[in-house]
Amino acid sequence: MAETTLDVRGLPKAEAWAQLEAQLASLLGGVGDDDIAAMATISCVVHQGFGHLWTGFYRVVEPALLRVGPYQGTLGCLEIAFGRGVCGMAAAERRTVVVEDVEAFPGHIACDGRSRSEIVVPVLGRDGALVAVLDIDAAERGAFDDEDARALERIVGWFARTSVVDKRA
Ligand code: SME
């Protein structure tokens, strides 16, 4: 495979996401139904694309507990309970959470002191159950908006179509 990661910094967001989504559609076609391979590939493409501080997944490993999964960036927290921090809120409420300024978000978990804004998107499996959340942390305030939320929701739609969560049932 001759594909290399794209750097989409500097492009308008719509174009940036279109390029990354097209590359991911091609790459994810090659991972079968392997959710860890998909998480690793999505983390890599999005992280290298935008160069934010941290891009990766927290997996649901117990009914109300997230554990770190594939990611790129500095060391992340290992476990996060539902309801704690931005990831725990997105997991508990099963909705995308965009935080423009983490210093104004009560309970934000600062894994990296440089983090200023964050987006967390719930990842649903084929049966509609929550299997993970996708978290991105940025060094600038207000790095994420609705356009990022919709693009990331489309990307994690792979899991709803394909995820092996059904095999665990
Ligand atoms: N900031 C996150 C925790 C995870 S990491 O930063 C990688 C949160 O508040 O949920």
mmCIF file of C-alpha atoms and ligand atoms in Angstrom:
data_model
loop_
_atom_site.group_PDB
_atom_site.id
_atom_site.type_symbol
_atom_site.label_atom_id
_atom_site.label_comp_id
_atom_site.label_asym_id
_atom_site.label_seq_id
_atom_site.Cartn_x
_atom_site.Cartn_y
_atom_site.Cartn_z
ATOM 1 C CA MET A 1 0.000 0.000 0.000
ATOM 2 C CA ALA A 2 1.540 3.274 -1.090
ATOM 3 C CA GLU A 3 -0.777 5.636 0.741
ATOM 4 C CA THR A 4 0.732 8.253 3.018
ATOM 5 C CA THR A 5 -1.008 10.388 5.615
ATOM 6 C CA LEU A 6 -2.313 13.787 4.511
ATOM 7 C CA ASP A 7 -1.619 17.112 6.203
ATOM 8 C CA VAL A 8 -4.821 19.148 5.782
ATOM 9 C CA ARG A 9 -3.853 22.081 7.990
ATOM 10 C CA GLY A 10 -4.500 25.333 6.170
ATOM 11 C CA LEU A 11 -7.329 23.951 4.030
ATOM 12 C CA PRO A 12 -10.934 25.105 4.560
ATOM 13 C CA LYS A 13 -12.535 22.610 6.966
ATOM 14 C CA ALA A 14 -14.984 21.250 4.396
ATOM 15 C CA GLU A 15 -12.131 20.419 2.027
ATOM 16 C CA ALA A 16 -9.929 19.095 4.841
ATOM 17 C CA TRP A 17 -12.591 16.687 6.046
ATOM 18 C CA ALA A 18 -13.529 15.663 2.500
ATOM 19 C CA GLN A 19 -9.931 14.600 1.881
ATOM 20 C CA LEU A 20 -9.609 12.710 5.160
ATOM 21 C CA GLU A 21 -12.993 11.026 4.785
ATOM 22 C CA ALA A 22 -12.127 9.884 1.266
ATOM 23 C CA GLN A 23 -8.828 8.430 2.441
ATOM 24 C CA LEU A 24 -10.487 6.720 5.402
ATOM 25 C CA ALA A 25 -13.207 5.228 3.212
ATOM 26 C CA SER A 26 -10.474 3.600 1.169
ATOM 27 C CA LEU A 27 -8.330 2.489 4.136
ATOM 28 C CA LEU A 28 -11.205 1.146 6.244
ATOM 29 C CA GLY A 29 -12.222 -1.015 3.334
ATOM 30 C CA GLY A 30 -9.074 -2.979 4.124
ATOM 31 C CA VAL A 31 -9.630 -3.770 7.812
ATOM 32 C CA GLY A 32 -12.556 -6.153 7.517
ATOM 33 C CA ASP A 33 -14.655 -5.917 10.675
ATOM 34 C CA ASP A 34 -11.723 -5.307 13.029
ATOM 35 C CA ASP A 35 -12.666 -2.412 15.284
ATOM 36 C CA ILE A 36 -9.196 -1.993 16.813
ATOM 37 C CA ALA A 37 -7.621 -1.727 13.356
ATOM 38 C CA ALA A 38 -10.288 0.825 12.434
ATOM 39 C CA MET A 39 -9.660 2.853 15.642
ATOM 40 C CA ALA A 40 -5.902 2.861 15.033
ATOM 41 C CA THR A 41 -6.343 3.914 11.406
ATOM 42 C CA ILE A 42 -8.853 6.685 12.182
ATOM 43 C CA SER A 43 -6.624 8.003 15.013
ATOM 44 C CA CYS A 44 -3.616 8.105 12.705
ATOM 45 C CA VAL A 45 -5.322 9.776 9.732
ATOM 46 C CA VAL A 46 -7.108 12.430 11.807
ATOM 47 C CA HIS A 47 -4.107 13.095 14.041
ATOM 48 C CA GLN A 48 -1.627 13.461 11.207
ATOM 49 C CA GLY A 49 -4.191 15.446 9.217
ATOM 50 C CA PHE A 50 -4.747 18.213 11.744
ATOM 51 C CA GLY A 51 -1.781 17.883 14.101
ATOM 52 C CA HIS A 52 -3.823 18.364 17.269
ATOM 53 C CA LEU A 53 -2.427 17.307 20.641
ATOM 54 C CA TRP A 54 -4.269 14.031 21.092
ATOM 55 C CA THR A 55 -6.559 11.983 18.857
ATOM 56 C CA GLY A 56 -7.937 8.633 19.872
ATOM 57 C CA PHE A 57 -10.486 6.321 21.367
ATOM 58 C CA TYR A 58 -11.705 5.326 24.798
ATOM 59 C CA ARG A 59 -13.482 1.964 24.697
ATOM 60 C CA VAL A 60 -16.415 0.881 26.843
ATOM 61 C CA VAL A 61 -15.003 -2.048 28.868
ATOM 62 C CA GLU A 62 -17.598 -2.223 31.652
ATOM 63 C CA PRO A 63 -21.126 -0.843 31.746
ATOM 64 C CA ALA A 64 -19.966 2.582 32.949
ATOM 65 C CA LEU A 65 -16.206 2.575 32.381
ATOM 66 C CA LEU A 66 -14.036 3.776 29.503
ATOM 67 C CA ARG A 67 -10.490 2.479 28.959
ATOM 68 C CA VAL A 68 -7.993 3.978 26.589
ATOM 69 C CA GLY A 69 -7.789 2.454 23.119
ATOM 70 C CA PRO A 70 -5.765 3.249 20.017
ATOM 71 C CA TYR A 71 -4.561 6.860 19.983
ATOM 72 C CA GLN A 72 -1.842 9.228 18.875
ATOM 73 C CA GLY A 73 -0.364 11.937 21.082
ATOM 74 C CA THR A 74 1.046 12.193 24.565
ATOM 75 C CA LEU A 75 0.114 9.726 27.308
ATOM 76 C CA GLY A 76 -3.641 9.676 27.932
ATOM 77 C CA CYS A 77 -5.556 8.766 31.105
ATOM 78 C CA LEU A 78 -5.978 5.001 31.255
ATOM 79 C CA GLU A 79 -9.547 4.874 32.516
ATOM 80 C CA ILE A 80 -12.434 7.344 32.728
ATOM 81 C CA ALA A 81 -15.729 6.636 34.486
ATOM 82 C CA PHE A 82 -18.943 7.591 32.702
ATOM 83 C CA GLY A 83 -19.927 11.071 33.829
ATOM 84 C CA ARG A 84 -16.343 12.226 34.445
ATOM 85 C CA GLY A 85 -14.737 14.816 32.207
ATOM 86 C CA VAL A 86 -15.718 15.498 28.635
ATOM 87 C CA CYS A 87 -15.296 11.876 27.543
ATOM 88 C CA GLY A 88 -17.408 10.608 30.422
ATOM 89 C CA MET A 89 -20.141 13.143 29.632
ATOM 90 C CA ALA A 90 -20.253 12.178 25.945
ATOM 91 C CA ALA A 91 -20.402 8.505 26.938
ATOM 92 C CA ALA A 92 -23.087 8.923 29.596
ATOM 93 C CA GLU A 93 -25.262 11.134 27.387
ATOM 94 C CA ARG A 94 -24.365 9.397 24.102
ATOM 95 C CA ARG A 95 -23.992 12.706 22.331
ATOM 96 C CA THR A 96 -21.194 14.718 20.785
ATOM 97 C CA VAL A 97 -19.712 17.279 23.179
ATOM 98 C CA VAL A 98 -17.753 20.275 21.864
ATOM 99 C CA VAL A 99 -15.853 22.259 24.502
ATOM 100 C CA GLU A 100 -14.588 25.621 23.253
ATOM 101 C CA ASP A 101 -12.581 26.327 26.401
ATOM 102 C CA VAL A 102 -11.669 23.446 28.682
ATOM 103 C CA GLU A 103 -10.857 25.877 31.503
ATOM 104 C CA ALA A 104 -14.563 26.787 31.573
ATOM 105 C CA PHE A 105 -15.690 23.125 31.659
ATOM 106 C CA PRO A 106 -16.141 21.929 35.248
ATOM 107 C CA GLY A 107 -14.550 18.510 35.707
ATOM 108 C CA HIS A 108 -12.376 18.581 32.625
ATOM 109 C CA ILE A 109 -9.623 15.967 32.974
ATOM 110 C CA ALA A 110 -6.312 17.555 32.011
ATOM 111 C CA CYS A 111 -4.207 14.722 30.650
ATOM 112 C CA ASP A 112 -2.119 17.319 28.822
ATOM 113 C CA GLY A 113 -1.776 20.767 30.389
ATOM 114 C CA ARG A 114 -1.542 22.352 26.932
ATOM 115 C CA SER A 115 -5.104 21.301 26.022
ATOM 116 C CA ARG A 116 -7.453 24.269 25.480
ATOM 117 C CA SER A 117 -10.413 22.826 23.542
ATOM 118 C CA GLU A 118 -11.848 19.407 22.931
ATOM 119 C CA ILE A 119 -14.401 17.388 20.980
ATOM 120 C CA VAL A 120 -15.731 13.972 21.967
ATOM 121 C CA VAL A 121 -17.995 11.900 19.705
ATOM 122 C CA PRO A 122 -19.856 8.757 20.811
ATOM 123 C CA VAL A 123 -19.179 5.606 18.802
ATOM 124 C CA LEU A 124 -22.152 3.282 18.398
ATOM 125 C CA GLY A 125 -21.921 -0.321 17.242
ATOM 126 C CA ARG A 126 -24.144 -2.155 14.833
ATOM 127 C CA ASP A 127 -26.696 -2.905 17.531
ATOM 128 C CA GLY A 128 -26.825 0.734 18.649
ATOM 129 C CA ALA A 129 -24.834 0.082 21.833
ATOM 130 C CA LEU A 130 -22.086 2.504 22.820
ATOM 131 C CA VAL A 131 -18.719 0.857 22.089
ATOM 132 C CA ALA A 132 -16.331 3.799 22.518
ATOM 133 C CA VAL A 133 -15.865 7.556 22.277
ATOM 134 C CA LEU A 134 -13.526 9.395 19.911
ATOM 135 C CA ASP A 135 -11.681 12.258 21.623
ATOM 136 C CA ILE A 136 -9.581 15.051 20.091
ATOM 137 C CA ASP A 137 -7.732 17.651 22.178
ATOM 138 C CA ALA A 138 -6.358 20.872 20.690
ATOM 139 C CA ALA A 139 -3.880 23.444 21.932
ATOM 140 C CA GLU A 140 -6.041 26.367 20.744
ATOM 141 C CA ARG A 141 -9.348 27.564 22.184
ATOM 142 C CA GLY A 142 -12.382 27.000 19.949
ATOM 143 C CA ALA A 143 -10.666 24.567 17.567
ATOM 144 C CA PHE A 144 -13.846 22.538 16.979
ATOM 145 C CA ASP A 145 -17.333 23.348 15.719
ATOM 146 C CA ASP A 146 -20.404 21.676 14.233
ATOM 147 C CA GLU A 147 -18.579 20.946 10.994
ATOM 148 C CA ASP A 148 -16.009 18.854 12.873
ATOM 149 C CA ALA A 149 -18.772 17.172 14.858
ATOM 150 C CA ARG A 150 -20.688 16.122 11.733
ATOM 151 C CA ALA A 151 -17.510 14.917 9.962
ATOM 152 C CA LEU A 152 -16.404 12.839 12.948
ATOM 153 C CA GLU A 153 -19.913 11.413 13.357
ATOM 154 C CA ARG A 154 -19.826 10.349 9.696
ATOM 155 C CA ILE A 155 -16.387 8.766 10.185
ATOM 156 C CA VAL A 156 -17.394 6.750 13.252
ATOM 157 C CA GLY A 157 -20.470 5.612 11.328
ATOM 158 C CA TRP A 158 -18.120 2.830 10.157
ATOM 159 C CA PHE A 159 -18.663 1.140 13.544
ATOM 160 C CA ALA A 160 -22.456 1.235 13.248
ATOM 161 C CA ARG A 161 -22.156 -0.457 9.867
ATOM 162 C CA THR A 162 -19.340 -2.870 10.653
ATOM 163 C CA SER A 163 -18.200 -3.089 14.282
ATOM 164 C CA VAL A 164 -17.379 -6.470 15.777
ATOM 165 C CA VAL A 165 -19.335 -5.505 18.868
ATOM 166 C CA ASP A 166 -21.913 -8.006 17.643
ATOM 167 C CA LYS A 167 -19.346 -10.779 18.101
ATOM 168 C CA ARG A 168 -19.016 -9.935 21.789
ATOM 169 C CA ALA A 169 -22.733 -10.240 22.474
HETATM 170 N N1 SME B 1 -9.668 15.625 28.558
HETATM 171 C C1 SME B 1 -10.434 14.413 28.551
HETATM 172 C C2 SME B 1 -9.656 13.255 29.097
HETATM 173 C C3 SME B 1 -8.963 12.440 28.096
HETATM 174 S S1 SME B 1 -7.604 13.039 27.521
HETATM 175 O O1 SME B 1 -7.339 14.415 27.577
HETATM 176 C C4 SME B 1 -6.743 12.208 26.452
HETATM 177 C C5 SME B 1 -11.724 14.567 29.307
HETATM 178 O O2 SME B 1 -11.927 15.531 30.027
HETATM 179 O O3 SME B 1 -12.562 13.693 29.166
#
